[in-house]
JSON list of C-alpha atoms in Angstrom, two decimals:
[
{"chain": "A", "resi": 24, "resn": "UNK", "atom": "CA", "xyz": [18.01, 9.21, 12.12]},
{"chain": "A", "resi": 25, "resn": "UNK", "atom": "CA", "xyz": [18.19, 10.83, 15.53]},
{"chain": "A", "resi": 26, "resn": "UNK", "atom": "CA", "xyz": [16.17, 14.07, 15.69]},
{"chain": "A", "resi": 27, "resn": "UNK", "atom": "CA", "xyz": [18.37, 17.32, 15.28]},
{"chain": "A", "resi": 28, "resn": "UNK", "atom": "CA", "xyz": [20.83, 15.57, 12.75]},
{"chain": "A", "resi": 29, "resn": "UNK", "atom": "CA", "xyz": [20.72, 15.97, 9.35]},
{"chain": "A", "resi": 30, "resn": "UNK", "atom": "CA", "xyz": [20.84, 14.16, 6.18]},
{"chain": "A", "resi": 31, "resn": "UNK", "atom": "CA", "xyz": [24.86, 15.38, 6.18]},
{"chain": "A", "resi": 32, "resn": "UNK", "atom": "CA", "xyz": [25.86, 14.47, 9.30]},
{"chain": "A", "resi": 33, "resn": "UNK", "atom": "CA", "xyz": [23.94, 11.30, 8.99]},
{"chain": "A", "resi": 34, "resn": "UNK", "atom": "CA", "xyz": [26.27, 10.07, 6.09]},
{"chain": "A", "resi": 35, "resn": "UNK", "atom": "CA", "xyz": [28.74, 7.36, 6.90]},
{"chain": "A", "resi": 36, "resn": "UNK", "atom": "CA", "xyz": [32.02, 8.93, 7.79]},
{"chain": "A", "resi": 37, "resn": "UNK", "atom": "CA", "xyz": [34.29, 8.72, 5.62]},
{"chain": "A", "resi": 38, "resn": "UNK", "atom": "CA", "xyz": [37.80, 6.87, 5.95]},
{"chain": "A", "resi": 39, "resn": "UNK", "atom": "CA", "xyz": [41.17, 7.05, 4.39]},
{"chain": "A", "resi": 40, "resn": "UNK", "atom": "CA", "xyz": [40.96, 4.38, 1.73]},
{"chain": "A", "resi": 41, "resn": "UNK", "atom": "CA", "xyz": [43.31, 2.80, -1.47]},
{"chain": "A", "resi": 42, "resn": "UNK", "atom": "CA", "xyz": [42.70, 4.10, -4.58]},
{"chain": "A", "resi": 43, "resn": "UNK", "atom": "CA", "xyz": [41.56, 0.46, -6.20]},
{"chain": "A", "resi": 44, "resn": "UNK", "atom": "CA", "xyz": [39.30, 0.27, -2.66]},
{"chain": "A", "resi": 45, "resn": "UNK", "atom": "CA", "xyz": [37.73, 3.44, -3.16]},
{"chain": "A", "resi": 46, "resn": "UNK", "atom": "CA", "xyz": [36.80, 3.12, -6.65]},
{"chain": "A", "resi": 47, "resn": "UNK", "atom": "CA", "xyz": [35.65, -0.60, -5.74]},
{"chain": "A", "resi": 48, "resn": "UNK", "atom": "CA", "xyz": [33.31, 0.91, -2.88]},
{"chain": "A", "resi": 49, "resn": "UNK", "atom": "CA", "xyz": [31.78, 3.72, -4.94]},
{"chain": "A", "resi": 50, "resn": "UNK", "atom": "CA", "xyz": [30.91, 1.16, -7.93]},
{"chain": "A", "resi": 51, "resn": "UNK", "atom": "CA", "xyz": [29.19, -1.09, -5.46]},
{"chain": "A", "resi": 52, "resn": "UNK", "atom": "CA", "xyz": [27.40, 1.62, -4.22]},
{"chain": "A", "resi": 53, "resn": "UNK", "atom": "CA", "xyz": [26.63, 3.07, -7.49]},
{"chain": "A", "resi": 54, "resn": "UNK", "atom": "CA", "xyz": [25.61, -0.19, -8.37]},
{"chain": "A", "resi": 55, "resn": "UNK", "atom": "CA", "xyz": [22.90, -0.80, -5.62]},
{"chain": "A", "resi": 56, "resn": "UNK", "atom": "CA", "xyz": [21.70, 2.03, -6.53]},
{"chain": "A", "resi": 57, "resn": "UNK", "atom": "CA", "xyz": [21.03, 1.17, -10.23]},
{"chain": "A", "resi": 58, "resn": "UNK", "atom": "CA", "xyz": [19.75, -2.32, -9.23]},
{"chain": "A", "resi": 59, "resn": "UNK", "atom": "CA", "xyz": [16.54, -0.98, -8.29]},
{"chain": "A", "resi": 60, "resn": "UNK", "atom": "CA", "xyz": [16.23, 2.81, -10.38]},
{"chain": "A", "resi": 61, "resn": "UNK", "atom": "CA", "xyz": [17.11, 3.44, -13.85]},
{"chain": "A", "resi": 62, "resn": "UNK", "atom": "CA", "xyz": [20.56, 4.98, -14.25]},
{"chain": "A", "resi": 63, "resn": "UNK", "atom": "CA", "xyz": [18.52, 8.14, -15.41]},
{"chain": "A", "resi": 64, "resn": "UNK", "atom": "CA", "xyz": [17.11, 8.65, -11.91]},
{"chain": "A", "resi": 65, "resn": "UNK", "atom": "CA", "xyz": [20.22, 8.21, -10.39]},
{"chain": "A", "resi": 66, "resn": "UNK", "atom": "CA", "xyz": [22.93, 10.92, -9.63]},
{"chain": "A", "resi": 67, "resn": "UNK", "atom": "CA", "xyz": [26.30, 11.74, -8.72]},
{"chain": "A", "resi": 68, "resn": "UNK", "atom": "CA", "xyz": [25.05, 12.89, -5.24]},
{"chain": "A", "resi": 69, "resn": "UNK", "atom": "CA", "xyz": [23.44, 9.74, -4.50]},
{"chain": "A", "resi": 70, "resn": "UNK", "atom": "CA", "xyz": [26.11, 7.66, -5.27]},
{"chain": "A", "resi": 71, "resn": "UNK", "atom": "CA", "xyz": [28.43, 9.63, -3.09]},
{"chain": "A", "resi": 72, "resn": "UNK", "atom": "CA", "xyz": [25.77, 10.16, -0.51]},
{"chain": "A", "resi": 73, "resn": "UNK", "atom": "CA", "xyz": [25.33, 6.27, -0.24]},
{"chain": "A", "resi": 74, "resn": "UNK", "atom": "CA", "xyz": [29.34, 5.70, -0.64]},
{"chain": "A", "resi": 75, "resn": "UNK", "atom": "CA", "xyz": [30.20, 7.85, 2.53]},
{"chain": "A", "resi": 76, "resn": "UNK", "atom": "CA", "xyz": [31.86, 10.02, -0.05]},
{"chain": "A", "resi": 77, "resn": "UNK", "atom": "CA", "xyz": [31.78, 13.32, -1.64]},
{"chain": "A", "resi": 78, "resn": "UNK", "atom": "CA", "xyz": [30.48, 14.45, -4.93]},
{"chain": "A", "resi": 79, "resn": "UNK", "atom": "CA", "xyz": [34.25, 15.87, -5.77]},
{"chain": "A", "resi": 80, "resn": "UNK", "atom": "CA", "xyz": [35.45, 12.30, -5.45]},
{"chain": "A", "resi": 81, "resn": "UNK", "atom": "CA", "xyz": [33.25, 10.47, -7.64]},
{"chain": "A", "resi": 82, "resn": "UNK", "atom": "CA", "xyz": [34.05, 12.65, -10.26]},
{"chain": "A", "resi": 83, "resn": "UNK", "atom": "CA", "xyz": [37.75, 13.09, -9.92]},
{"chain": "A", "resi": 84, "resn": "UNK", "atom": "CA", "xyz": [37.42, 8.57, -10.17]},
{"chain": "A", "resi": 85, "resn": "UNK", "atom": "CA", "xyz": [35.11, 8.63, -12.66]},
{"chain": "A", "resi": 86, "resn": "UNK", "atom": "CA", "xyz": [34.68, 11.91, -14.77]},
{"chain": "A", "resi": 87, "resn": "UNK", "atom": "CA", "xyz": [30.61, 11.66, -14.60]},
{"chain": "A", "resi": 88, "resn": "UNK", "atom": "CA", "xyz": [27.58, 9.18, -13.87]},
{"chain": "A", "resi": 89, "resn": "UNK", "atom": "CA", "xyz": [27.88, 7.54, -17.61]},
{"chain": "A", "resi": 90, "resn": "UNK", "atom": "CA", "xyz": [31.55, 6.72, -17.17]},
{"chain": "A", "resi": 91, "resn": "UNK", "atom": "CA", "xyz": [30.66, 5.12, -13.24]},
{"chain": "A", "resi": 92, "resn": "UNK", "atom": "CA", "xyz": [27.97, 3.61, -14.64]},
{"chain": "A", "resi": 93, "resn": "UNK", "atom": "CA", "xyz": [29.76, 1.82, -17.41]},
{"chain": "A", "resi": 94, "resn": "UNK", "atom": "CA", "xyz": [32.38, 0.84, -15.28]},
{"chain": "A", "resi": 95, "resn": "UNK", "atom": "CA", "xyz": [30.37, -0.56, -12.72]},
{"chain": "A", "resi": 96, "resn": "UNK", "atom": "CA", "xyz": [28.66, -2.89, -14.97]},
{"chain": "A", "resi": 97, "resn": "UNK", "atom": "CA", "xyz": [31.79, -3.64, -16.85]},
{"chain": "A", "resi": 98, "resn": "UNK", "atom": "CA", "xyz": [32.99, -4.87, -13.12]},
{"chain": "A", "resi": 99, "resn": "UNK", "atom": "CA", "xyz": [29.62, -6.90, -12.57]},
{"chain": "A", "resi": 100, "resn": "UNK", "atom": "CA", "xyz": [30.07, -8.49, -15.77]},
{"chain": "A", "resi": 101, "resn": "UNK", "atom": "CA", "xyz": [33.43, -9.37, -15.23]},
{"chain": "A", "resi": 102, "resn": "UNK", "atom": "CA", "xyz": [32.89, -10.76, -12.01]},
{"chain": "A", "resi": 103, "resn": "UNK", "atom": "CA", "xyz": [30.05, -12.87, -13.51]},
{"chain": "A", "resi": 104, "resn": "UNK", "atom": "CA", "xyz": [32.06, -14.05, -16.52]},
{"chain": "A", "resi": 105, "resn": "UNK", "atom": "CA", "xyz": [34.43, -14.92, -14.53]},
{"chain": "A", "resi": 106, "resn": "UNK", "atom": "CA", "xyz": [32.11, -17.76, -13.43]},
{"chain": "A", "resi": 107, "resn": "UNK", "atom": "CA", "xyz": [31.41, -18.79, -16.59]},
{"chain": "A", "resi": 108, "resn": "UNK", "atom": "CA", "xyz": [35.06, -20.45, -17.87]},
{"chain": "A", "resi": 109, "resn": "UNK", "atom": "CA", "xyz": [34.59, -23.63, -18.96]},
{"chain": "A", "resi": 110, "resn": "UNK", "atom": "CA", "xyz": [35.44, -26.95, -16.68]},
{"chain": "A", "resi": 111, "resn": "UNK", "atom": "CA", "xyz": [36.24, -29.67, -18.78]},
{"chain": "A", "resi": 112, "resn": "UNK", "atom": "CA", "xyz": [35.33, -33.96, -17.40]},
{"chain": "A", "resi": 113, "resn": "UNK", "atom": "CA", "xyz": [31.80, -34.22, -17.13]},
{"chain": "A", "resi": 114, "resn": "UNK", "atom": "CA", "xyz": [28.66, -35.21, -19.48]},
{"chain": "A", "resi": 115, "resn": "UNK", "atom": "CA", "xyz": [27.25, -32.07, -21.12]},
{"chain": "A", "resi": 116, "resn": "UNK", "atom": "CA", "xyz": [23.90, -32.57, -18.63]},
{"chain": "A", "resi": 117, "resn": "UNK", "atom": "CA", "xyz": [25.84, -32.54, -15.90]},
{"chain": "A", "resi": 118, "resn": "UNK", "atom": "CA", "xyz": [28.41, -30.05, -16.83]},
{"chain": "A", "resi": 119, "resn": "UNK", "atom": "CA", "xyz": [25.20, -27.41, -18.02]},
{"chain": "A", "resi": 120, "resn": "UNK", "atom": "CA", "xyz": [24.04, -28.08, -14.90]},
{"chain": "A", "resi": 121, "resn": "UNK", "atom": "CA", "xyz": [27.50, -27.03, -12.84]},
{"chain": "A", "resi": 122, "resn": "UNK", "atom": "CA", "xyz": [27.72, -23.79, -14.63]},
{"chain": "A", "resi": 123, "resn": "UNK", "atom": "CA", "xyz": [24.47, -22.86, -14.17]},
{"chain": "A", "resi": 124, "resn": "UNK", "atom": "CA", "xyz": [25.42, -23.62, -10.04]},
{"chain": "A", "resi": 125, "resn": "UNK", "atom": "CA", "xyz": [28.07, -21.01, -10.55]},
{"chain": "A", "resi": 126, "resn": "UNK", "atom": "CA", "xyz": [25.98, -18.71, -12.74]},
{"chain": "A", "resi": 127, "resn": "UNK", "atom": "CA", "xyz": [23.45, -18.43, -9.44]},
{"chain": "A", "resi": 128, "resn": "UNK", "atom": "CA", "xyz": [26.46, -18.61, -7.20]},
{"chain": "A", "resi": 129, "resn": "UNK", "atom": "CA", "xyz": [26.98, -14.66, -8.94]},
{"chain": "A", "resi": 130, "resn": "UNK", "atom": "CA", "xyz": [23.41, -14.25, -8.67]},
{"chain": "A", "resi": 131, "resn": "UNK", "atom": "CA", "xyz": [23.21, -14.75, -4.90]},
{"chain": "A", "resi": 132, "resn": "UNK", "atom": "CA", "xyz": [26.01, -13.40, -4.28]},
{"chain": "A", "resi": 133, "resn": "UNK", "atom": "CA", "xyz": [26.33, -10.23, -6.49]},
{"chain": "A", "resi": 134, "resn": "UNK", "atom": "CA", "xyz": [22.50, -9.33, -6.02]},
{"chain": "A", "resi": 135, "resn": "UNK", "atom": "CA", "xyz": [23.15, -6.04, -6.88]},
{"chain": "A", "resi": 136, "resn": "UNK", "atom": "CA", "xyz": [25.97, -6.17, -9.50]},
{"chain": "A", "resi": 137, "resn": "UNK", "atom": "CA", "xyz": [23.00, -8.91, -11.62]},
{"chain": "A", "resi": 138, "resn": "UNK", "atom": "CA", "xyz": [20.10, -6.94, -11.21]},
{"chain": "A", "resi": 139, "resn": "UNK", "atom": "CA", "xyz": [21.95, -3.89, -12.64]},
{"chain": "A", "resi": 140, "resn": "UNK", "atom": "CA", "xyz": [23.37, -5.50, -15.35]},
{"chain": "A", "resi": 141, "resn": "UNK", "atom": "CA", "xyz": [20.13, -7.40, -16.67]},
{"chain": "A", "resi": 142, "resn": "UNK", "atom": "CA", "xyz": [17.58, -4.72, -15.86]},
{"chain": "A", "resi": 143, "resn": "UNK", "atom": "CA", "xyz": [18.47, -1.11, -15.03]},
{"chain": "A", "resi": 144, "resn": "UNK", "atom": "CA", "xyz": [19.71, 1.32, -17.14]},
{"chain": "A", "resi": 145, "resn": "UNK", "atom": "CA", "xyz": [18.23, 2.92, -20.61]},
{"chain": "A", "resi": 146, "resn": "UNK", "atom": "CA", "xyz": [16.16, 1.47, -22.49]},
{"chain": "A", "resi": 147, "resn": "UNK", "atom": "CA", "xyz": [17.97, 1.50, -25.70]},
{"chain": "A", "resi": 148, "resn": "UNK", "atom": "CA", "xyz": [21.01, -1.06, -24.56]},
{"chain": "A", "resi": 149, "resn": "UNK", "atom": "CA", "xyz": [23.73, 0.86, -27.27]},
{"chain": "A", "resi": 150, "resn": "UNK", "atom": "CA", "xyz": [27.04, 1.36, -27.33]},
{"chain": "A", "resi": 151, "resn": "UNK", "atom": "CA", "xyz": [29.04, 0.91, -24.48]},
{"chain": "A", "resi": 152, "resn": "UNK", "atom": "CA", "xyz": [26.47, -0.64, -22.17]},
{"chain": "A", "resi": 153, "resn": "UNK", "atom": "CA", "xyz": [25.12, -2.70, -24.37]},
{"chain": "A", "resi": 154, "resn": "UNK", "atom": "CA", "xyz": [28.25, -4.30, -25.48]},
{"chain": "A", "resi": 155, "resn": "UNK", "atom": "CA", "xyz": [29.13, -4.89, -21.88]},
{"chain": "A", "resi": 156, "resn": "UNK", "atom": "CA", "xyz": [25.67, -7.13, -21.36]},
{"chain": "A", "resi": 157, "resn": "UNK", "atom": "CA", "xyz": [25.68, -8.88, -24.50]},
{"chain": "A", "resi": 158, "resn": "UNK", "atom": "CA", "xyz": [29.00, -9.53, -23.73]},
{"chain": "A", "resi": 159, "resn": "UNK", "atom": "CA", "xyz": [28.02, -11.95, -20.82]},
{"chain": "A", "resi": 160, "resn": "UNK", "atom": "CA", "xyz": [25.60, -13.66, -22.89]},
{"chain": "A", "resi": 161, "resn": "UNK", "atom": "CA", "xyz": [28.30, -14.39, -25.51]},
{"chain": "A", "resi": 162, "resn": "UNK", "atom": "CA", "xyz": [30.54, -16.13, -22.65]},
{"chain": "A", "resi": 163, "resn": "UNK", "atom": "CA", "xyz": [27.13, -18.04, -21.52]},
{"chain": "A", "resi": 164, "resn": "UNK", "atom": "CA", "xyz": [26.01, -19.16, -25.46]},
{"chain": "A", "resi": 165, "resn": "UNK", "atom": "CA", "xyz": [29.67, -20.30, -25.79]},
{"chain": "A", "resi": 166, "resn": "UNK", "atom": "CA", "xyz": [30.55, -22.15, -22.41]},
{"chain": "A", "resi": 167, "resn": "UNK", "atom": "CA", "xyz": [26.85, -23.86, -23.81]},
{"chain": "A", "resi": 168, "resn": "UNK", "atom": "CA", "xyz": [28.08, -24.68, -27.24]},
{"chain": "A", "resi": 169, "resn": "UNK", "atom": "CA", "xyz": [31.77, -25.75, -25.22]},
{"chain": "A", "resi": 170, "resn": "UNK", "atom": "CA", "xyz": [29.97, -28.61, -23.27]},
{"chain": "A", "resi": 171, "resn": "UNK", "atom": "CA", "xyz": [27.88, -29.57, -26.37]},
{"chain": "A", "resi": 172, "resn": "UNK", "atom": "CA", "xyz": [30.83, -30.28, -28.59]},
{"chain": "A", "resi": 173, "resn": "UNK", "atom": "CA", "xyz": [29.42, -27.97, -31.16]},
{"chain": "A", "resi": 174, "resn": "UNK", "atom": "CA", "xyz": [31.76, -25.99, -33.43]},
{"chain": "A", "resi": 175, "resn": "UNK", "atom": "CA", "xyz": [29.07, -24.10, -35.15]},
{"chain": "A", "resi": 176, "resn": "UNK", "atom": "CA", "xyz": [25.46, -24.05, -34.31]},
{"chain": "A", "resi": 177, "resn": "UNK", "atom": "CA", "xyz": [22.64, -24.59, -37.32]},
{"chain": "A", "resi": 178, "resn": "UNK", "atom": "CA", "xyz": [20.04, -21.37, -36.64]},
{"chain": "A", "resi": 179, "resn": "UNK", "atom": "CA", "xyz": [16.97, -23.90, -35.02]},
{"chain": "A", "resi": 180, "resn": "UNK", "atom": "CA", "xyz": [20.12, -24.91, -32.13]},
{"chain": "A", "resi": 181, "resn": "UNK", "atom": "CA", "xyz": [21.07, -21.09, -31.91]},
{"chain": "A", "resi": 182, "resn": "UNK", "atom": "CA", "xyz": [17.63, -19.49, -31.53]},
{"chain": "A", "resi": 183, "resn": "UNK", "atom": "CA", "xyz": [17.11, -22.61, -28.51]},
{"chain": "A", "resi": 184, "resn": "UNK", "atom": "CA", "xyz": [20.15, -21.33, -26.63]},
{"chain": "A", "resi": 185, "resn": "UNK", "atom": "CA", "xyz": [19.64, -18.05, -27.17]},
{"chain": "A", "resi": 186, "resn": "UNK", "atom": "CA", "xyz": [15.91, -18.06, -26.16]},
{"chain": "A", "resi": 187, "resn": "UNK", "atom": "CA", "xyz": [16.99, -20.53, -23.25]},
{"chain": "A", "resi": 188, "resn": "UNK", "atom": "CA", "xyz": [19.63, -17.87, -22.07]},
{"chain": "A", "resi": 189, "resn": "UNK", "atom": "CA", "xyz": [17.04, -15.24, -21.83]},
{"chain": "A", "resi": 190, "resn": "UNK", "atom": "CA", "xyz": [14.89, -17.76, -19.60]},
{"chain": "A", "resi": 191, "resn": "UNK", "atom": "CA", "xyz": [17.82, -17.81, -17.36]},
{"chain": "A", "resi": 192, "resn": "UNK", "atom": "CA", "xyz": [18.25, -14.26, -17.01]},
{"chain": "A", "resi": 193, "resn": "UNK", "atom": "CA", "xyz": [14.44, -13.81, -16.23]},
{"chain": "A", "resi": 194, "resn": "UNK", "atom": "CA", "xyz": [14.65, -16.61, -14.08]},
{"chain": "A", "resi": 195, "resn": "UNK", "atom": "CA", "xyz": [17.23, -14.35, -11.60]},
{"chain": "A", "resi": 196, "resn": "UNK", "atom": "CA", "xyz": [15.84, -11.70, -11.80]},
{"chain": "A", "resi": 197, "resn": "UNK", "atom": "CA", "xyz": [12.86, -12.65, -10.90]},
{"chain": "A", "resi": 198, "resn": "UNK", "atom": "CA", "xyz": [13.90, -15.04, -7.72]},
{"chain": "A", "resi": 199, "resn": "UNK", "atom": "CA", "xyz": [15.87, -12.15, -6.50]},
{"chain": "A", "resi": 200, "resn": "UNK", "atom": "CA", "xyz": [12.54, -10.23, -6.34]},
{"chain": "A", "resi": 201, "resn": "UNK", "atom": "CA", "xyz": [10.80, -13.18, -4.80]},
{"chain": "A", "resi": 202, "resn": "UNK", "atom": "CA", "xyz": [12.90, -15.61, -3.41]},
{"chain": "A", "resi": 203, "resn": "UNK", "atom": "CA", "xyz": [9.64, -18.16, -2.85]},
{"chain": "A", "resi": 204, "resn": "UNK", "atom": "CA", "xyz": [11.50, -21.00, -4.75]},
{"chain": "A", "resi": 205, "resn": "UNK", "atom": "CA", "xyz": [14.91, -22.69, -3.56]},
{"chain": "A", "resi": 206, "resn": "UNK", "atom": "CA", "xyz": [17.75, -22.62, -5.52]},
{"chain": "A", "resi": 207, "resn": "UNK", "atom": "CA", "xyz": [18.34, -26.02, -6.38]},
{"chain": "A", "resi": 208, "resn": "UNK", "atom": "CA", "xyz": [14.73, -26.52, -7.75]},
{"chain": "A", "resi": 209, "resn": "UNK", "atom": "CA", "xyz": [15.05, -23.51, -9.94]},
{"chain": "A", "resi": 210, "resn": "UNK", "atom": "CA", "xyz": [18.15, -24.98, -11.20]},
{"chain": "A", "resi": 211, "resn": "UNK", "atom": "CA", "xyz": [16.60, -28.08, -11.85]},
{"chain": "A", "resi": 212, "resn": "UNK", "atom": "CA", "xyz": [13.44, -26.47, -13.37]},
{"chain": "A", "resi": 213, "resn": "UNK", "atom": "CA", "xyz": [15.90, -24.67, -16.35]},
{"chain": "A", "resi": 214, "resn": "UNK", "atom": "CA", "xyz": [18.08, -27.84, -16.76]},
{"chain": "A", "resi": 215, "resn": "UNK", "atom": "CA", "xyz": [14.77, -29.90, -17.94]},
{"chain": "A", "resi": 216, "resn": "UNK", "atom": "CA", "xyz": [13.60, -26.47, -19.63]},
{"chain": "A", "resi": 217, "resn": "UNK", "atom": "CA", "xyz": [16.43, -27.00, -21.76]},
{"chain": "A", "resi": 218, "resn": "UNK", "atom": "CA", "xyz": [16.42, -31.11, -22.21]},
{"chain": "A", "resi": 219, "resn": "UNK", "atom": "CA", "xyz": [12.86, -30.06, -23.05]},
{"chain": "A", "resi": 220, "resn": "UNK", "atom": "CA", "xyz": [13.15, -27.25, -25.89]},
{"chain": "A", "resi": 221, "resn": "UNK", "atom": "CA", "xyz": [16.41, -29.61, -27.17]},
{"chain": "A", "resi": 222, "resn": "UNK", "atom": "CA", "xyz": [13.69, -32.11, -27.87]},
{"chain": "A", "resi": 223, "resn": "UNK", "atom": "CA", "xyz": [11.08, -29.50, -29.68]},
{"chain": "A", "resi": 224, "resn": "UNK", "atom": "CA", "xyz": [14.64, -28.68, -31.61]},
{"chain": "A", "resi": 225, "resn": "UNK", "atom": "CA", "xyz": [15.19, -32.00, -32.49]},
{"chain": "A", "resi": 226, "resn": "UNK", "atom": "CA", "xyz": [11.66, -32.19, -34.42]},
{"chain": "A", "resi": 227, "resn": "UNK", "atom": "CA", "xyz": [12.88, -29.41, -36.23]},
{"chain": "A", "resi": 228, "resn": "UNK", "atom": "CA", "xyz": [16.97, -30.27, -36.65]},
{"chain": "A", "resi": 229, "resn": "UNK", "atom": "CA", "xyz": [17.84, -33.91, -36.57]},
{"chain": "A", "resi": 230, "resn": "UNK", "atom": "CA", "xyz": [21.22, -32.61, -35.68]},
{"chain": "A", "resi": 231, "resn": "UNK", "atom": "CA", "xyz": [20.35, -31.37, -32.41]},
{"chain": "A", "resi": 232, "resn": "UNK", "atom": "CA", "xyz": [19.36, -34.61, -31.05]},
{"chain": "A", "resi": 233, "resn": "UNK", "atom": "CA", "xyz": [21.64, -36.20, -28.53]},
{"chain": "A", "resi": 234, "resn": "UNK", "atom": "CA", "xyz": [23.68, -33.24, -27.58]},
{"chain": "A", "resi": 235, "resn": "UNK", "atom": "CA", "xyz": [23.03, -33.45, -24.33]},
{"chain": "A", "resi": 236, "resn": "UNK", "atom": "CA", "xyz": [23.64, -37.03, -23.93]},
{"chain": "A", "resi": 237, "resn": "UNK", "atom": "CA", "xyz": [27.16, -37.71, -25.52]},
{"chain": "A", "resi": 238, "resn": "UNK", "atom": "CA", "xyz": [29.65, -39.00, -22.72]},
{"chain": "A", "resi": 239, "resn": "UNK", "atom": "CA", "xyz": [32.24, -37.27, -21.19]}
]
C-alpha cells in the first residue's frame, strides 16, 4: 500500500456493472474468501471490501452473509455439476476415468468455488448448505452407477462408491494445498484406487465383479 493511503482508498474502485455481473463478482469474492476461513469468520465488510464494493450493496443482492453464502456455493456446485453429465460410448474404465478429467478440470479451475464447497463453512453441514454439497455427491454416485450399468446398487457396491467419492474429494483438496503431484498421476492413482476397492468388493459381493470391465 503506498504510505499515507488507507485501507479505503486502497480498495479497488468500483465500476458501473450488470446486475447478473455484479452479483457474479461479489460471490466469487465471497467465495475466496470462504475457501480459506470458515463462513463464521467471514463478514459482510470483507466481502465487499475484497469485491471493490460497498457493504450497502451486498446486502441490497443478497439480504445477509447466510443468504451470499448459500448462493455462492449453490453457484460452485452448479458449475461443478455441470461437469458431471454423463457422456455416453466408452468402457466404464475409461469413461470413470473422463469424468474424473472433468471433475479436476472444476478443481483447477474453480480453486476457490471447490475448496469452499468441500471444506469451509459450519461444522454441522444442515439445511440449506448441506443439501447443496450432498447434492454434488449425488450427481458424482450417479454419473458412477450411469457408466456401471447399475440400476440399483447392493449396500457392499454403495458403501465402495461412496467411500471412493470421499477419497476424491480429499484428494482435491488436498493437491490444491500442495500441488507436489501432477494431475494426470493423481488421476491415475484414484482410477486403480477404485479397480482396487471393486476387487475387495467383489470378495464380499459376487455381483460387483466385472463392472468395470463390461464393453462399451
Amino acid at each position: 500500500m503506498t504510505p499515507g493511503k488507507s485501507a479505503e482508498t486502497a480498495r479497488p474502485a468500483r465500476r458501473r456493472l450488470s446486475v447478473d455481473r455484479r452479483r457474479e463478482e461479489l460471490m466469487a469474492a465471497a467465495l475466496e474468501l470462504f475457501s480459506t476461513r470458515d463462513a463464521e469468520d467471514v463478514s459482510i465488510d470483507d466481502v465487499a471490501s475484497a469485491a471493490g464494493a460497498s457493504r450497502a450493496l451486498v446486502y441490497h443482492y443478497f439480504g445477509g452473509k447466510q443468504e451470499l453464502y448459500v448462493a455462492a456455493l449453490r453457484s460452485a456446485a452448479e458449475q461443478l455439476e455441470s461437469r458431471l453429465r454423463p457422456q455416453e460410448g466408452g468402457r466404464p474404465l475409461d469413461e470413470l476415468a473422463s469424468g474424473l478429467r472433468r471433475y479436476f478440470d472444476f478443481v483447477e479451475e474453480h480453486a476457490a468455488g471447490f475448496a469452499a464447497l468441500l471444506r469451509g463453512g459450519p461444522a454441522n453441514r444442515t439445511g440449506e448448505v448441506g443439501e447443496i454439497v450432498d447434492g454434488v455427491r449425488r450427481r458424482l454416485f450417479l454419473l458412477i452407477q450411469k457408466q456401471m450399468g447399475v440400476e440399483e446398487p447392493s449396500p457392499v457396491l454403495r458403501t465402495t462408491l461412496r467411500s471412493w467419492i470421499a477419497s476424491v474429494e480429499t484428494a482435491g483438496l488436498d493437491w490444491l494445498e500442495h500441488r507436489d503431484i501432477d494431475r494426470p498421476t493423481l488421476e491415475k492413482l484414484l482410477v486403480d484406487q477404485m479397480v482396487s476397492l471393486l476387487g475387495v468388493a467383489a470378495s464380499h459381493d459376487g455381483g460387483v465383479a466385472g463392472l468395470l470391465d463390461r464393453p462399451a
